[in-house]
Coordinates of C-alpha atoms (C1' of nucleotides) in Angstrom, one line a residue:
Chain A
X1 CA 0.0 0.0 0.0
X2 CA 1.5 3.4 -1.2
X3 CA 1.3 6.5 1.7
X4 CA -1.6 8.3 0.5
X5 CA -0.3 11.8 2.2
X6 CA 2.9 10.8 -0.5
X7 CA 0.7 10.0 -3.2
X8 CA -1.2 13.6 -2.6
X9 CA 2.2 15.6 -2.6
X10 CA 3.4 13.6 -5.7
X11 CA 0.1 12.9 -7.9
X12 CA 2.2 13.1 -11.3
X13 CA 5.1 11.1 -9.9
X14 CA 2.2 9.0 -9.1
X15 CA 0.5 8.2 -11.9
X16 CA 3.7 8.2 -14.2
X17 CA 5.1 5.0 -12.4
X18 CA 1.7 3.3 -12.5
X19 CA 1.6 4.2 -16.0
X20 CA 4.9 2.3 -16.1
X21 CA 2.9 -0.6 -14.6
X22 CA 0.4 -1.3 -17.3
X23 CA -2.1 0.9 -15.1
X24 CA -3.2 4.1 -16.3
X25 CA -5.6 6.4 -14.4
X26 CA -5.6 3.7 -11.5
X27 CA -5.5 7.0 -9.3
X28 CA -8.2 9.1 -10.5
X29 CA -10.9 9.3 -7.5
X30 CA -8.7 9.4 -5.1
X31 CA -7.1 12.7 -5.5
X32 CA -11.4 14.0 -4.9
X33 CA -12.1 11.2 -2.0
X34 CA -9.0 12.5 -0.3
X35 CA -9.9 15.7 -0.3
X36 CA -13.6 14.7 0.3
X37 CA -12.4 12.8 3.6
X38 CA -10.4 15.9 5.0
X39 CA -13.4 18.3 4.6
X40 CA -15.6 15.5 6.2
X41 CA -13.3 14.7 8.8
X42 CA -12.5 18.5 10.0
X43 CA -16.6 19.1 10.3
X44 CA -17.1 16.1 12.3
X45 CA -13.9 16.8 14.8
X46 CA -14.8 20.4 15.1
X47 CA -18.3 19.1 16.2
X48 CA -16.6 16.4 18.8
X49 CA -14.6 18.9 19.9
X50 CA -18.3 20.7 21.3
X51 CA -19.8 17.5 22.4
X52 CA -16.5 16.7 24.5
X53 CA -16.2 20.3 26.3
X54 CA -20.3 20.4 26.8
X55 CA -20.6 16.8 28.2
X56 CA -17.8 17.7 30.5
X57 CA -19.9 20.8 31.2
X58 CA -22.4 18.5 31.8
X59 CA -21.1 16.5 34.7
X60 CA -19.5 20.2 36.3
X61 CA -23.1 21.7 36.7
X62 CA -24.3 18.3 38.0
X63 CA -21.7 17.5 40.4
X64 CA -22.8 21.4 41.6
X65 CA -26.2 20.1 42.1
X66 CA -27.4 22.5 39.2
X67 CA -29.5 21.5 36.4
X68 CA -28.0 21.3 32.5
X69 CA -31.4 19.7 30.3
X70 CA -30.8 22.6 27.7
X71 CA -27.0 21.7 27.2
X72 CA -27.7 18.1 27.1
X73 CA -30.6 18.2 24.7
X74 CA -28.0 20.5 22.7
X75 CA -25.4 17.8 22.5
X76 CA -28.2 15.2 22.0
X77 CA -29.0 17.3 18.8
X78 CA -25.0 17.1 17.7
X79 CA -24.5 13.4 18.5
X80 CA -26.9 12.9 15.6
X81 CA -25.1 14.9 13.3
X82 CA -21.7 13.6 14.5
X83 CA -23.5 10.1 13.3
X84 CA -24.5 11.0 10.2
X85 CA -21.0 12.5 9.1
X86 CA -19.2 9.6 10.5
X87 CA -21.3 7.6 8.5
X88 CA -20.7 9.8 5.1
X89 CA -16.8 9.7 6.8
X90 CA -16.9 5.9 6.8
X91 CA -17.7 5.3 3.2
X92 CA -15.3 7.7 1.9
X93 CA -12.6 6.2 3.4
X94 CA -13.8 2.5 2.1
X95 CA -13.6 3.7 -1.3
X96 CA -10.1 5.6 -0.1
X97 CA -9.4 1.9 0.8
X98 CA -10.5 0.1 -2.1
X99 CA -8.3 2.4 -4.3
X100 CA -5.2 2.4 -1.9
X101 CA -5.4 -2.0 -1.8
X102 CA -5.7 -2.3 -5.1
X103 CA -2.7 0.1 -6.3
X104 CA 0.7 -1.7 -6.9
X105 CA 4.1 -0.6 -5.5
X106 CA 5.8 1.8 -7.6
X107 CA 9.0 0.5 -8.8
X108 CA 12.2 1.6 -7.8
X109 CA 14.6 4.0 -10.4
X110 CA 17.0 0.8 -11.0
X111 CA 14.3 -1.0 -12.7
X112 CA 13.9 -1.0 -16.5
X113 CA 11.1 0.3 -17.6
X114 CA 8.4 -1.5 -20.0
X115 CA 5.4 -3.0 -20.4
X116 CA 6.1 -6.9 -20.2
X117 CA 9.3 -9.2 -20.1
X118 CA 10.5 -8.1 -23.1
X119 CA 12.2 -5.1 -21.1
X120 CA 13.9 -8.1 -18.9
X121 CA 17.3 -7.5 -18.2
X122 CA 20.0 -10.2 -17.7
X123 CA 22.1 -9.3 -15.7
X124 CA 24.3 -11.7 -15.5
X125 CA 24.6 -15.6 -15.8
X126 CA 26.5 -18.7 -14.3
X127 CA 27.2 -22.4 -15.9
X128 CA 26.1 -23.4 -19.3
X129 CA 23.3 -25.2 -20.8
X130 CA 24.8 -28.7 -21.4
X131 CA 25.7 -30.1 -24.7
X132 CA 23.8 -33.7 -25.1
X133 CA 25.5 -35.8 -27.2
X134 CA 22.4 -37.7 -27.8
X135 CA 18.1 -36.9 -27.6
X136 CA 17.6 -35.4 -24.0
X137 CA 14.2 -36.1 -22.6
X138 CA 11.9 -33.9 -20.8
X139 CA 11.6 -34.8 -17.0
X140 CA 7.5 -35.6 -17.7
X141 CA 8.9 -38.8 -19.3
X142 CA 12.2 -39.6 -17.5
X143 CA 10.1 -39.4 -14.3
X144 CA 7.8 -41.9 -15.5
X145 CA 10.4 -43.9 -16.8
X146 CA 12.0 -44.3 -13.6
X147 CA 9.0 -44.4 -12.1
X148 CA 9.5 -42.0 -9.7
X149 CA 6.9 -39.5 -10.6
X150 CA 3.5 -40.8 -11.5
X151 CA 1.0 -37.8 -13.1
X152 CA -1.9 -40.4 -14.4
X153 CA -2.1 -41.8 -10.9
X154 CA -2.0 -37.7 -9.5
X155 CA -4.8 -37.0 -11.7
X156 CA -6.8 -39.8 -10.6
X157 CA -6.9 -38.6 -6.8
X158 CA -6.7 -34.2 -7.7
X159 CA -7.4 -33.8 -10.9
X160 CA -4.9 -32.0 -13.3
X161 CA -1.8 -30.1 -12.1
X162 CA -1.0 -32.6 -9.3
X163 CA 1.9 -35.3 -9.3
X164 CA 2.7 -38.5 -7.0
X165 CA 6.4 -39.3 -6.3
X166 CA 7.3 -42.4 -5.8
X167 CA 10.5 -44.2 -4.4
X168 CA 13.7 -42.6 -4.9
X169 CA 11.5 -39.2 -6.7
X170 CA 9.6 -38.6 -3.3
X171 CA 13.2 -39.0 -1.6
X172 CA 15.0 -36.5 -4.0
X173 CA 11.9 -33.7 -3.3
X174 CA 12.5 -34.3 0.6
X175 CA 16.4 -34.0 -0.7
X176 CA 16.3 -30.8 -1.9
X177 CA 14.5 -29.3 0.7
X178 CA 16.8 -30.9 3.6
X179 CA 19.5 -29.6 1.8
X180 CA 18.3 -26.0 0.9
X181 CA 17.2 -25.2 4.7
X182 CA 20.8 -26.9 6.1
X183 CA 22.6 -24.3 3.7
X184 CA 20.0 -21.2 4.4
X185 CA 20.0 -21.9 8.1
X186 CA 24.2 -23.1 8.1
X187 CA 25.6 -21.0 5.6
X188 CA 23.5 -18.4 5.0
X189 CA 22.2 -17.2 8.8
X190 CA 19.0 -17.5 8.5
X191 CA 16.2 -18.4 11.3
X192 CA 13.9 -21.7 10.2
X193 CA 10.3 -21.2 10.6
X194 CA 7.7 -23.8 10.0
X195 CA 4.8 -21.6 9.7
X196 CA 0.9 -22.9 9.3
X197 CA 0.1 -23.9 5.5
X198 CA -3.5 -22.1 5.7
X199 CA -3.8 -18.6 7.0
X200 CA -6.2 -15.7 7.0
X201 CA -7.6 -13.3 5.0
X202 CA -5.6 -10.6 7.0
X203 CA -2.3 -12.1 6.3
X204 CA -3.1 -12.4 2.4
X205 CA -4.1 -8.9 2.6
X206 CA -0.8 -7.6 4.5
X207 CA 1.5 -8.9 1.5
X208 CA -0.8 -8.0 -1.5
X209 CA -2.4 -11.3 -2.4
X210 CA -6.1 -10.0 -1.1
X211 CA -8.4 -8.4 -2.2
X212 CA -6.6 -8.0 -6.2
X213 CA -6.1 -12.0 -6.4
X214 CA -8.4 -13.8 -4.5
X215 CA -9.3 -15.8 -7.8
X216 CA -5.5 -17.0 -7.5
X217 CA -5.8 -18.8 -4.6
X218 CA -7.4 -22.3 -2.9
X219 CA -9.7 -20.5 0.1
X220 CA -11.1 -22.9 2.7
X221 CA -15.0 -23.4 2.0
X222 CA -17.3 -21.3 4.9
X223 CA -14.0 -20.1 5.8
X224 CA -11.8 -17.1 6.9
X225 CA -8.7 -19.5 6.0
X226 CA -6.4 -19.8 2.5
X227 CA -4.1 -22.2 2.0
X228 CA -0.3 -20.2 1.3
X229 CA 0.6 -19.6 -2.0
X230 CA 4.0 -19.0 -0.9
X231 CA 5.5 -19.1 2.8
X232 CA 6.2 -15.3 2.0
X233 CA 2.6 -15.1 3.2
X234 CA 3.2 -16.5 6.9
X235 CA 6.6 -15.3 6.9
X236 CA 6.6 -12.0 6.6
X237 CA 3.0 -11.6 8.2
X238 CA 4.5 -13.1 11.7
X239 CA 5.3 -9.8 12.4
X240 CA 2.5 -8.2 11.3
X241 CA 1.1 -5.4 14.0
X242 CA 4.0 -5.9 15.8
X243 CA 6.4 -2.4 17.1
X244 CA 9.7 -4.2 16.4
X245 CA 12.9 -2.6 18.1
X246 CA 15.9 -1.7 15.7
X247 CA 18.2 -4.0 17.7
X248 CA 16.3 -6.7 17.0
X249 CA 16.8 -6.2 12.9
X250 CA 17.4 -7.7 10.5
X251 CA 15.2 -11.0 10.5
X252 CA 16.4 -13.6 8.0
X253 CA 14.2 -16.5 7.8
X254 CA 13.6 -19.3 5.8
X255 CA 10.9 -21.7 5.6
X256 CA 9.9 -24.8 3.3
X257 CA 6.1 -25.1 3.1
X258 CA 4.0 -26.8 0.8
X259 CA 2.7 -24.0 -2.0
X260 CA -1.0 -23.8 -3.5
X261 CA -1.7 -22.1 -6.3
X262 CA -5.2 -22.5 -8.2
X263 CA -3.7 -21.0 -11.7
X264 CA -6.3 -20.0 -12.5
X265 CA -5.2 -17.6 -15.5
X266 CA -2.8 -19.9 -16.4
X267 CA -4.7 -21.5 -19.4
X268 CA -2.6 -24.3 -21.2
X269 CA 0.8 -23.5 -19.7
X270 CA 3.1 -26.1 -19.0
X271 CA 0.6 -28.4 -18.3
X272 CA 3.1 -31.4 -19.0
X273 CA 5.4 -32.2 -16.1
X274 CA 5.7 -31.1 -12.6
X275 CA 6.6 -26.7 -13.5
X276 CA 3.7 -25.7 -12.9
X277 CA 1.2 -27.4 -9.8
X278 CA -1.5 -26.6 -7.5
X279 CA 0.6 -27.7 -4.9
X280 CA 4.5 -27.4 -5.1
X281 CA 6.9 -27.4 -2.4
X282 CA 9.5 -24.4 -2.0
X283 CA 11.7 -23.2 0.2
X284 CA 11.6 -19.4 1.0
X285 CA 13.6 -16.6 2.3
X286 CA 11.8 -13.4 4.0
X287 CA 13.8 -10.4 5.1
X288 CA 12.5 -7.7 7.3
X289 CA 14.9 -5.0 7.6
X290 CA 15.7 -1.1 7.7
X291 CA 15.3 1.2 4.9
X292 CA 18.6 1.9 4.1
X293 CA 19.9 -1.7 4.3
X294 CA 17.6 -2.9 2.0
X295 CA 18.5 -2.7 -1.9
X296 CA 21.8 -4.4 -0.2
X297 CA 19.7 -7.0 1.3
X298 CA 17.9 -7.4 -2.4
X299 CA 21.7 -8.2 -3.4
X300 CA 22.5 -10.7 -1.1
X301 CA 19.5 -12.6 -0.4
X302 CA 19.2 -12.9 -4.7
X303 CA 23.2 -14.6 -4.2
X304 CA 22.0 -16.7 -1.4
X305 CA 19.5 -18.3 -3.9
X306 CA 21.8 -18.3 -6.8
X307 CA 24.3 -20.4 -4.5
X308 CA 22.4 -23.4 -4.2
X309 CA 22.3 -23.5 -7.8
X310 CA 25.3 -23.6 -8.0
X311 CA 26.3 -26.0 -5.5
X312 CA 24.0 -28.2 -7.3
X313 CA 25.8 -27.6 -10.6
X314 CA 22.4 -26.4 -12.3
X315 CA 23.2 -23.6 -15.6
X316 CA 21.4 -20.3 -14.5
X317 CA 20.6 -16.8 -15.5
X318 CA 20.0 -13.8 -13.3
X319 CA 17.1 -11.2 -14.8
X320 CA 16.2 -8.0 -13.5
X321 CA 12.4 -7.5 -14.1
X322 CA 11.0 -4.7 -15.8
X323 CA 8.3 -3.0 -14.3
X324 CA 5.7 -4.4 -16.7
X325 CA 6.6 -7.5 -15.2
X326 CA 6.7 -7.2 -11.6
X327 CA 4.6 -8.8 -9.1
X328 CA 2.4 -6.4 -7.3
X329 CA 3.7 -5.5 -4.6
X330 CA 7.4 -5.6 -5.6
X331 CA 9.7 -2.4 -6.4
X332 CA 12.5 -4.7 -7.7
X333 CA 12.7 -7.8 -8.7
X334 CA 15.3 -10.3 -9.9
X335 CA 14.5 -13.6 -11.6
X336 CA 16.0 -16.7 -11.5
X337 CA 16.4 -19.0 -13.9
X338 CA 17.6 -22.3 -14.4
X339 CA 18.5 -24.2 -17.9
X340 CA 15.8 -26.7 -18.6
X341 CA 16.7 -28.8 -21.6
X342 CA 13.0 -29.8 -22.5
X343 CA 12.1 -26.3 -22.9
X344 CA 15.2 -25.4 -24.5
X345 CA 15.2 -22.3 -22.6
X346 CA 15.7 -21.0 -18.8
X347 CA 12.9 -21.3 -16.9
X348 CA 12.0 -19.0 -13.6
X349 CA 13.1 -21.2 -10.4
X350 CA 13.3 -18.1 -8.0
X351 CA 12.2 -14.7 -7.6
X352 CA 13.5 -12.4 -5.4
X353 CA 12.3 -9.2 -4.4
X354 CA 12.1 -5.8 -2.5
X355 CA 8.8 -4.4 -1.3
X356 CA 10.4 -1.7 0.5
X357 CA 7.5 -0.5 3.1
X358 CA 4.5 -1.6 0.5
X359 CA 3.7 -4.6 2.4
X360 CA 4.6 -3.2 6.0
X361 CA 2.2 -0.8 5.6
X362 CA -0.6 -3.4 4.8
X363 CA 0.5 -5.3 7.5
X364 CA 1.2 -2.4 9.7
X365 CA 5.1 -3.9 10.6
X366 CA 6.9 -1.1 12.4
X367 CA 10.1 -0.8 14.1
X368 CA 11.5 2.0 16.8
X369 CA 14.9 3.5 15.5
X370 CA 17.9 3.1 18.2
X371 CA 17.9 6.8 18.2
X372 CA 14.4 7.0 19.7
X373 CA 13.4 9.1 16.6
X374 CA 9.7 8.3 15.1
X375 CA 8.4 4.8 14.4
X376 CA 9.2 3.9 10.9
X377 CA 8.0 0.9 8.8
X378 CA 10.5 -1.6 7.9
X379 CA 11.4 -3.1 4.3
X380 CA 10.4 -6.8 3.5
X381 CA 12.0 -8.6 1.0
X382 CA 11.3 -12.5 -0.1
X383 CA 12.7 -14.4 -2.3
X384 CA 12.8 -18.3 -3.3
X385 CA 15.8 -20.0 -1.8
X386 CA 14.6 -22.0 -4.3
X387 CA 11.6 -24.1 -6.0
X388 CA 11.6 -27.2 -4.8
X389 CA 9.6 -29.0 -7.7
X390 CA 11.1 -27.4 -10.2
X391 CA 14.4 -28.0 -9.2
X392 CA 13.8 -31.5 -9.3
X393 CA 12.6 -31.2 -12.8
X394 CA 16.1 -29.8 -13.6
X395 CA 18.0 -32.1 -11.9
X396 CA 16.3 -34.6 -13.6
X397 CA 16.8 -33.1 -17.3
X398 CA 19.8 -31.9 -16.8
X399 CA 21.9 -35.0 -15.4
X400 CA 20.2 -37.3 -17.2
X401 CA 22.1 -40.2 -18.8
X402 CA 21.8 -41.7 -22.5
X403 CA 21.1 -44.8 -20.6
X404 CA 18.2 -43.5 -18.8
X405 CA 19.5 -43.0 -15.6
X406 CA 19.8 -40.1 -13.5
X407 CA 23.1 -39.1 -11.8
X408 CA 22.8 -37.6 -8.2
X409 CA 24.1 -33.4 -8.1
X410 CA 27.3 -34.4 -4.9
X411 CA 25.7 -32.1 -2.8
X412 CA 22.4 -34.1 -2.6
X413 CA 24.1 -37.5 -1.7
X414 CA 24.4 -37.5 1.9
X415 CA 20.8 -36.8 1.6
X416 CA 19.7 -39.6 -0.3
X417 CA 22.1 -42.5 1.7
X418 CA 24.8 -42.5 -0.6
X419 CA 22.8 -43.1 -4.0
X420 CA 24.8 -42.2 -6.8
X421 CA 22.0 -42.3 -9.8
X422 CA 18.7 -42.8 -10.0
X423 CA 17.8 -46.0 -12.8
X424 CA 15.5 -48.3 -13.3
Chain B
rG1 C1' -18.2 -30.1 20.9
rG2 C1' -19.6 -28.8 26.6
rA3 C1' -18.4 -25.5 31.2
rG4 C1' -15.8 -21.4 33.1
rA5 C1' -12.1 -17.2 33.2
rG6 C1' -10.0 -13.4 30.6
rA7 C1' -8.4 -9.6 26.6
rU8 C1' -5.9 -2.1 29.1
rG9 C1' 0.3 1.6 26.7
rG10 C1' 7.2 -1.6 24.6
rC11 C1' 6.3 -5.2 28.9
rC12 C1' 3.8 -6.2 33.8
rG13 C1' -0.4 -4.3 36.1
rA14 C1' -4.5 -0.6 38.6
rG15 C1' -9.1 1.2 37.2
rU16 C1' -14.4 2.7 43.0
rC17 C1' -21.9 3.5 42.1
rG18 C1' -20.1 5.7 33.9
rG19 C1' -17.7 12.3 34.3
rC20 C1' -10.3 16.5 33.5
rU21 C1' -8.1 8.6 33.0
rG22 C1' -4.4 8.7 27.0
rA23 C1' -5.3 6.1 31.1
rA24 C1' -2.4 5.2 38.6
rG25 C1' 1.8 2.2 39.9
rG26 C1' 6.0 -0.8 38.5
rC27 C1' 9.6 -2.5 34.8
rG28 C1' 12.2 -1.1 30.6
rC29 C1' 14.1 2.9 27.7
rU30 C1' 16.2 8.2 26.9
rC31 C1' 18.5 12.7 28.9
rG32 C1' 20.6 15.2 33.1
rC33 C1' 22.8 15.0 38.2
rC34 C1' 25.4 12.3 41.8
rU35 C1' 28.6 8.4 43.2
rG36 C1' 36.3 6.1 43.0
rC37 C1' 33.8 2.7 39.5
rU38 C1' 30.3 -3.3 34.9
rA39 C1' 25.9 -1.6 41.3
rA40 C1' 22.8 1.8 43.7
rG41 C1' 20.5 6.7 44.3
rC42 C1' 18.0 11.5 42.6
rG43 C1' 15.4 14.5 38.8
rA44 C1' 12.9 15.0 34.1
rG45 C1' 11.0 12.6 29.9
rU46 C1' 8.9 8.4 27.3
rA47 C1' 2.0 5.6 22.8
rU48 C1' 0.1 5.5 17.9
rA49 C1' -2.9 7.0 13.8
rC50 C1' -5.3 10.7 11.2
rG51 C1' -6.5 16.1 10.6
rG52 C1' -5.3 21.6 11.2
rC53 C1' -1.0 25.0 11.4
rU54 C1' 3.9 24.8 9.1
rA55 C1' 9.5 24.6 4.9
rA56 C1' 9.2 20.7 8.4
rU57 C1' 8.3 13.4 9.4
rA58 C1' 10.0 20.4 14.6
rC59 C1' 6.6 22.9 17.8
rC60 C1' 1.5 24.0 18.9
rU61 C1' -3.5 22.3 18.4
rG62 C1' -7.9 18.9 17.4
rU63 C1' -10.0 14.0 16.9
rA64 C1' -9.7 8.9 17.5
rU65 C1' -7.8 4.5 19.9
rC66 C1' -8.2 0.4 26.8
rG67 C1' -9.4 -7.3 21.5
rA68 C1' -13.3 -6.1 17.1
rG69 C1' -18.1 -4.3 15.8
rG70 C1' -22.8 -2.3 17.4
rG71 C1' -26.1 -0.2 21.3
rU72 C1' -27.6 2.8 25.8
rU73 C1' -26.2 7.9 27.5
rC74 C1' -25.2 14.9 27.6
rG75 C1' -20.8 11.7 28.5
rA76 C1' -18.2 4.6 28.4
rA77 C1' -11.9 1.4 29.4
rU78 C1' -16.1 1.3 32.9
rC79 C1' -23.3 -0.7 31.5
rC80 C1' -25.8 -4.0 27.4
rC81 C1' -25.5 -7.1 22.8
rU82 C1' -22.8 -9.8 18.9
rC83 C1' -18.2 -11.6 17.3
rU84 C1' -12.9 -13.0 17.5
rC85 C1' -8.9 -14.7 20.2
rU86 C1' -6.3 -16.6 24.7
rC87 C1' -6.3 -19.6 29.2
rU88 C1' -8.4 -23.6 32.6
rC89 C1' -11.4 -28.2 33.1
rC90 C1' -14.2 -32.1 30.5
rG91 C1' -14.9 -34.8 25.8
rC92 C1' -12.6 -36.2 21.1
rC93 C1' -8.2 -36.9 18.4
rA94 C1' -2.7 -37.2 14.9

RNA sequence: GGAGAGAUGGCCGAGUCGGCUGAAGGCGCUCGCCUGCUAAGCGAGUAUACGGCUAAUACCUGUAUCGAGGGUUCGAAUCCCUCUCUCUCCGCCA
């Protein structure tokens, strides 16, 4: 959520950057409604001010034994006005609401501007995409092969856009995700959380998911519950409402959690294979910080994902989203993405962002400076530390063997008792 | 699911029959003083949001906020209703 007092000093700057967003003239009632609510809100507190001083009147003359009907019928007169402007005060500032929720972050000066991924920047890349010296297959068949992932059995239980591993596939997911928290939490300082998998409405509205994408997500029937889309969503919301002190920041964390996504604009996208699921596993990294450590923190936490692509040996590019492209309530953004040979392509394994104070003001996260100056908001950043699923799928694609097989990335063998490669 | 108790400021914790209570007291914190010393003592200060005024996120000033919403009243942290959450006991259960 943008500062509204900010958006009404800077009303060009405003609408430029939204403009810059692929949302033109997002802004224009609010500029009226904001001056509505002001003029609203000065009548009604001038009026409170009178009932205050005359009911305290009130209780003077009594407690003198005297009488005070007239006053009190007075103020009985101005209570009903006081109600009426509230409610006229109470509408405008829904609609105030309505605006401010649904108005994306504005993105920051580093980010190229344009109106989809075209405007993508790479900005740099690590590895290269590996030469087969005979027909590579996509992981939707080696899996199979192997059997180790099994999607006609998935659809039989959920329906489309589920999977079933099986054997040595079900022990590589749990692989990956052992190993990404033991380097996040050894390596890379971060705090594990194991945070609920269904949360509420409150939380999805304090990082931007509600009330703009409700249609993107699984919601418990009769419900005030949703299941995470992301563990961003528990993550970053644990401090939600909370004063924090400055000492106490930064907070790294990192959490695995089961992801659930209902797609539903999605169409026929990667509907082979595991890319792109209702319910995926990931492992994610939240940062809540200060202001002016944060475009650092955006550096680092983006390393600390690519590092466990490249401890498992797995090609990657780094690119810096334009702001066409951006999620809504990001001001930067890089991608990640990882070589996938059945796509011929890189594919998005991680994103990793900066909401600067665009979330913490949703979720009201606040933190006292050391030198006692004003509450501020803090900066929350996520990012993908990385796709669990999905690095799977590249695991499998990329060290697959002419033979069938699938060779184990070093790094993964401790987790998976030794096991050199997958076969059949 | 049944029965009961409770939700007050950064934290703990008072609030009598509704009326200078934004809220006693304590802790913590900040500043100053004092003290021959990693202690103690003394003094002062210490909520947030949104308006007005301002160059100002500085003063000053107004309004609101004692879990949330609604009601009664001239006036509610204090009375009434609804909801949410927490705790205790019972039941059920991984």
């Amino acid at each position: 959520m943008l500062d509204a007092k900010m958006i009404r000093a800077n009303p060009e700057m405003v609408e430029a950057a939204l403009q810059n967003r692929n949302l033109p003239g997002a802004l224009q009632n609010f500029l009226k409604l904001d001056e509505q609510r002001r003029n609203i809100l000065g009548q009604v507190e001038e009026i409170k001010q009178f009932r205050n001083q005359a009911s305290q009147e009130v209780g003077r003359l009594k407690k003198q034994g005297q009488e005070a009907v007239e006053l009190m019928e007075k103020v009985r007169q101005v209570g009903l006005e006081i109600k009426e402007l509230d409610e006229r005060l109470k509408q405008v500032e829904s609609s105030l609401d309505k605006i401010l929720l649904n108005i994306p972050n504005i993105p920051h000066e580093s980010v190229p501007i344009g109106i989809d991924e075209k405007s993508n920047l790479e900005m740099r890349h690590w590895g290269e995409p590996r030469m087969f010296n005979f027909e590579p297959l996509a992981h939707w068949d080696i899996g199979p092969n192997l059997d180790i992932l099994d999607f006609e059995r998935a659809a039989k239980l959920s329906g489309a856009r589920f999977t079933v591993y099986k054997g040595w596939g079900a022990q590589l997911e749990r692989a990956v995700i052992n190993f990404f928290l033991d380097i996040h939490t050894g390596q890379h300082g971060y705090q594990e959380i194991f945070p609920p998998f269904m949360v509420t409405g409150d939380c999805m509205l304090g990082t931007g998911q509600l009330p703009k994408f409700a249609e993107d997500m699984f919601k418990i029937e009769g419900r005030d519950m949703y299941m995470v889309p992301t563990a961003e969503v528990p993550l970053t919301n644990l401090y939600r409402e909370e004063i924090l002190e400055e000492r106490d920041l930064p907070k790294h964390m990192t959490a695995y959690t089961a992801c659930f996504r209902a797609e539903a604009g999605s169409g026929g996208r990667d509907t082979r294979g595991i890319i792109r699921q209702h319910q995926f596993n990931k492992v994610e990294m939240v940062k809540i910080v200060t202001a002016d450590s944060s475009y650092e923190e955006l550096e680092k936490l983006t390393h600390d994902a690519e590092d466990v692509l490249q401890l498992l040996g797995l090609p990657y590019r780094v690119v810096l989203l334009s702001s066409g492209d951006m999620g809504f309530s990001a001001a930067k953004t890089y991608d990640l993405e990882v070589w996938m040979p059945s796509y011929n392509d890189y594919k998005e394994i991680s994103s990793c962002s900066n909401c600067e104070d665009f979330q913490a003001r949703r979720a009201n996260i606040r933190y006292r400076p050391a030198s006692k100056e004003k509450i501020r908001f803090v900066h929350t950043l996520n990012g993908s530390g990385v796709a669990v699923g999905r690095t799977v799928a590249a695991i499998l694609e990329n060290y697959q063997q002419e033979d069938g097989s699938v060779l184990i990335p070093e790094v993964l063998k401790p987790y998976m008792g030794g096991l050199a490669k997958i076969e059949k």
